[in-house]
Amino acid sequence: MKATLENQTTDNRPTRQEYVAPNVNIVESEDGYVLQAEMPGVSKEGLEITLEGNEITLTGRRNPETATGETLFRERDTADYRRVFELVPAIDTGKISAKIEQGILTVTLPKSERVKPRKITVD
């Protein structure tokens, strides 16, 4: 799935940037959520994760490919990645962490202590 975003440049002219939505898996546990996004070609330096209000935005910029010859056939998309998720209020946004390894971005979204299940002892 491709999406086009319009941004304003410093001289107020709109620019268009094309993005591809990365494939994502999300798993829930007692402690929180783990989101894994496929972003081949993206390094740690090309990754941007922003949190604004209750939305988290994942943006991955691919390293430019350099061909040493004439391209005869291309199936791989060269657009960058972008995906936005709305977070549930139960997430402790101050403890979100992320890492990228071999093209897989893993974002850990811990639940707030107040919403985690707990045992209450009876006296």
C-alpha positions as a Markdown table, in Angstrom:
| # | Residue | x | y | z |
|---|---|---|---|---|
| 1 | Met | 0.0 | 0.0 | 0.0 |
| 2 | Lys | 1.4 | 3.4 | -1.0 |
| 3 | Ala | 0.5 | 6.7 | 0.4 |
| 4 | Thr | 1.5 | 10.2 | -0.6 |
| 5 | Leu | 2.1 | 12.9 | 1.9 |
| 6 | Glu | 2.2 | 16.6 | 1.2 |
| 7 | Asn | 4.7 | 18.7 | 3.2 |
| 8 | Gln | 5.3 | 22.5 | 3.1 |
| 9 | Thr | 8.8 | 23.6 | 2.3 |
| 10 | Thr | 10.4 | 26.7 | 3.8 |
| 11 | Asp | 9.1 | 28.8 | 0.8 |
| 12 | Asn | 5.5 | 27.4 | 1.3 |
| 13 | Arg | 5.5 | 25.3 | -1.8 |
| 14 | Pro | 4.0 | 21.8 | -1.3 |
| 15 | Thr | 6.3 | 18.8 | -1.9 |
| 16 | Arg | 5.1 | 15.3 | -2.3 |
| 17 | Gln | 6.7 | 12.3 | -0.6 |
| 18 | Glu | 5.6 | 8.8 | -1.4 |
| 19 | Tyr | 5.6 | 6.2 | 1.4 |
| 20 | Val | 5.0 | 2.4 | 1.6 |
| 21 | Ala | 3.2 | 1.0 | 4.6 |
| 22 | Pro | 5.4 | -1.7 | 6.2 |
| 23 | Asn | 3.9 | -5.1 | 7.1 |
| 24 | Val | 3.4 | -5.2 | 10.8 |
| 25 | Asn | 2.7 | -7.8 | 13.6 |
| 26 | Ile | 1.4 | -6.7 | 17.0 |
| 27 | Val | 1.4 | -9.1 | 20.0 |
| 28 | Glu | -0.1 | -8.4 | 23.4 |
| 29 | Ser | 1.2 | -9.8 | 26.7 |
| 30 | Glu | 0.5 | -9.1 | 30.4 |
| 31 | Asp | 3.2 | -6.5 | 30.4 |
| 32 | Gly | 2.4 | -4.7 | 27.1 |
| 33 | Tyr | 2.5 | -4.8 | 23.4 |
| 34 | Val | 5.3 | -5.6 | 20.9 |
| 35 | Leu | 5.0 | -4.2 | 17.4 |
| 36 | Gln | 7.3 | -5.6 | 14.7 |
| 37 | Ala | 7.5 | -3.8 | 11.3 |
| 38 | Glu | 9.3 | -5.0 | 8.2 |
| 39 | Met | 11.6 | -2.3 | 6.9 |
| 40 | Pro | 14.3 | -3.8 | 4.7 |
| 41 | Gly | 17.0 | -1.4 | 3.7 |
| 42 | Val | 16.5 | 0.9 | 6.7 |
| 43 | Ser | 19.3 | 1.5 | 9.2 |
| 44 | Lys | 19.2 | 2.9 | 12.7 |
| 45 | Glu | 20.2 | 6.3 | 11.3 |
| 46 | Gly | 17.3 | 6.2 | 8.8 |
| 47 | Leu | 14.7 | 5.5 | 11.4 |
| 48 | Glu | 12.5 | 8.1 | 13.0 |
| 49 | Ile | 9.8 | 7.3 | 15.6 |
| 50 | Thr | 7.7 | 10.2 | 16.9 |
| 51 | Leu | 5.0 | 10.3 | 19.6 |
| 52 | Glu | 2.4 | 13.0 | 19.4 |
| 53 | Gly | -0.6 | 12.9 | 21.6 |
| 54 | Asn | -1.8 | 9.3 | 21.4 |
| 55 | Glu | -0.3 | 8.6 | 18.0 |
| 56 | Ile | 3.0 | 7.0 | 17.2 |
| 57 | Thr | 4.5 | 7.4 | 13.8 |
| 58 | Leu | 7.1 | 5.1 | 12.3 |
| 59 | Thr | 9.2 | 6.5 | 9.4 |
| 60 | Gly | 12.0 | 4.5 | 7.8 |
| 61 | Arg | 14.2 | 6.0 | 5.1 |
| 62 | Arg | 16.0 | 3.5 | 2.9 |
| 63 | Asn | 19.6 | 3.8 | 2.1 |
| 64 | Pro | 19.9 | 4.7 | -1.6 |
| 65 | Glu | 20.8 | 1.9 | -3.8 |
| 66 | Thr | 23.7 | 2.3 | -6.2 |
| 67 | Ala | 23.7 | 0.1 | -9.3 |
| 68 | Thr | 27.0 | -0.5 | -11.1 |
| 69 | Gly | 25.3 | -1.1 | -14.4 |
| 70 | Glu | 22.1 | -0.5 | -16.3 |
| 71 | Thr | 18.9 | -1.6 | -14.5 |
| 72 | Leu | 17.0 | -4.1 | -16.6 |
| 73 | Phe | 14.3 | -5.1 | -14.2 |
| 74 | Arg | 13.2 | -3.8 | -10.8 |
| 75 | Glu | 10.5 | -5.1 | -8.5 |
| 76 | Arg | 11.7 | -3.6 | -5.2 |
| 77 | Asp | 10.1 | -0.3 | -4.3 |
| 78 | Thr | 12.4 | 2.6 | -3.5 |
| 79 | Ala | 9.8 | 4.6 | -1.5 |
| 80 | Asp | 10.4 | 5.1 | 2.2 |
| 81 | Tyr | 8.3 | 3.5 | 4.9 |
| 82 | Arg | 5.7 | 5.3 | 7.1 |
| 83 | Arg | 2.9 | 4.0 | 9.3 |
| 84 | Val | 0.9 | 5.7 | 12.0 |
| 85 | Phe | -0.8 | 3.9 | 15.0 |
| 86 | Glu | -3.2 | 5.2 | 17.6 |
| 87 | Leu | -2.1 | 4.1 | 21.1 |
| 88 | Val | -4.5 | 2.9 | 23.8 |
| 89 | Pro | -4.4 | 5.0 | 27.0 |
| 90 | Ala | -3.0 | 2.0 | 28.9 |
| 91 | Ile | 0.5 | 2.4 | 27.4 |
| 92 | Asp | 3.2 | 4.0 | 29.5 |
| 93 | Thr | 4.5 | 6.3 | 26.7 |
| 94 | Gly | 7.6 | 7.2 | 28.9 |
| 95 | Lys | 8.9 | 3.7 | 28.7 |
| 96 | Ile | 8.5 | 2.9 | 24.9 |
| 97 | Ser | 11.7 | 1.5 | 23.4 |
| 98 | Ala | 12.7 | 0.4 | 19.9 |
| 99 | Lys | 15.4 | -1.4 | 18.1 |
| 100 | Ile | 16.1 | -2.4 | 14.5 |
| 101 | Glu | 17.9 | -5.6 | 13.4 |
| 102 | Gln | 18.2 | -7.1 | 9.9 |
| 103 | Gly | 15.3 | -4.9 | 8.6 |
| 104 | Ile | 12.9 | -5.7 | 11.4 |
| 105 | Leu | 11.9 | -2.8 | 13.7 |
| 106 | Thr | 10.7 | -3.9 | 17.1 |
| 107 | Val | 8.9 | -1.4 | 19.2 |
| 108 | Thr | 8.1 | -2.3 | 22.8 |
| 109 | Leu | 5.0 | -0.6 | 24.2 |
| 110 | Pro | 4.8 | -1.4 | 28.0 |
| 111 | Lys | 1.4 | -1.2 | 29.8 |
| 112 | Ser | 1.1 | 1.3 | 32.6 |
| 113 | Glu | 1.4 | -0.3 | 36.1 |
| 114 | Arg | -2.1 | 0.9 | 36.9 |
| 115 | Val | -3.7 | -1.3 | 34.2 |
| 116 | Lys | -1.6 | -4.4 | 34.6 |
| 117 | Pro | -3.4 | -7.3 | 36.3 |
| 118 | Arg | -2.3 | -7.9 | 39.9 |
| 119 | Lys | -3.1 | -10.2 | 42.7 |
| 120 | Ile | -4.6 | -8.9 | 45.9 |
| 121 | Thr | -3.8 | -10.8 | 49.0 |
| 122 | Val | -6.6 | -11.4 | 51.5 |
| 123 | Asp | -5.8 | -10.9 | 55.2 |
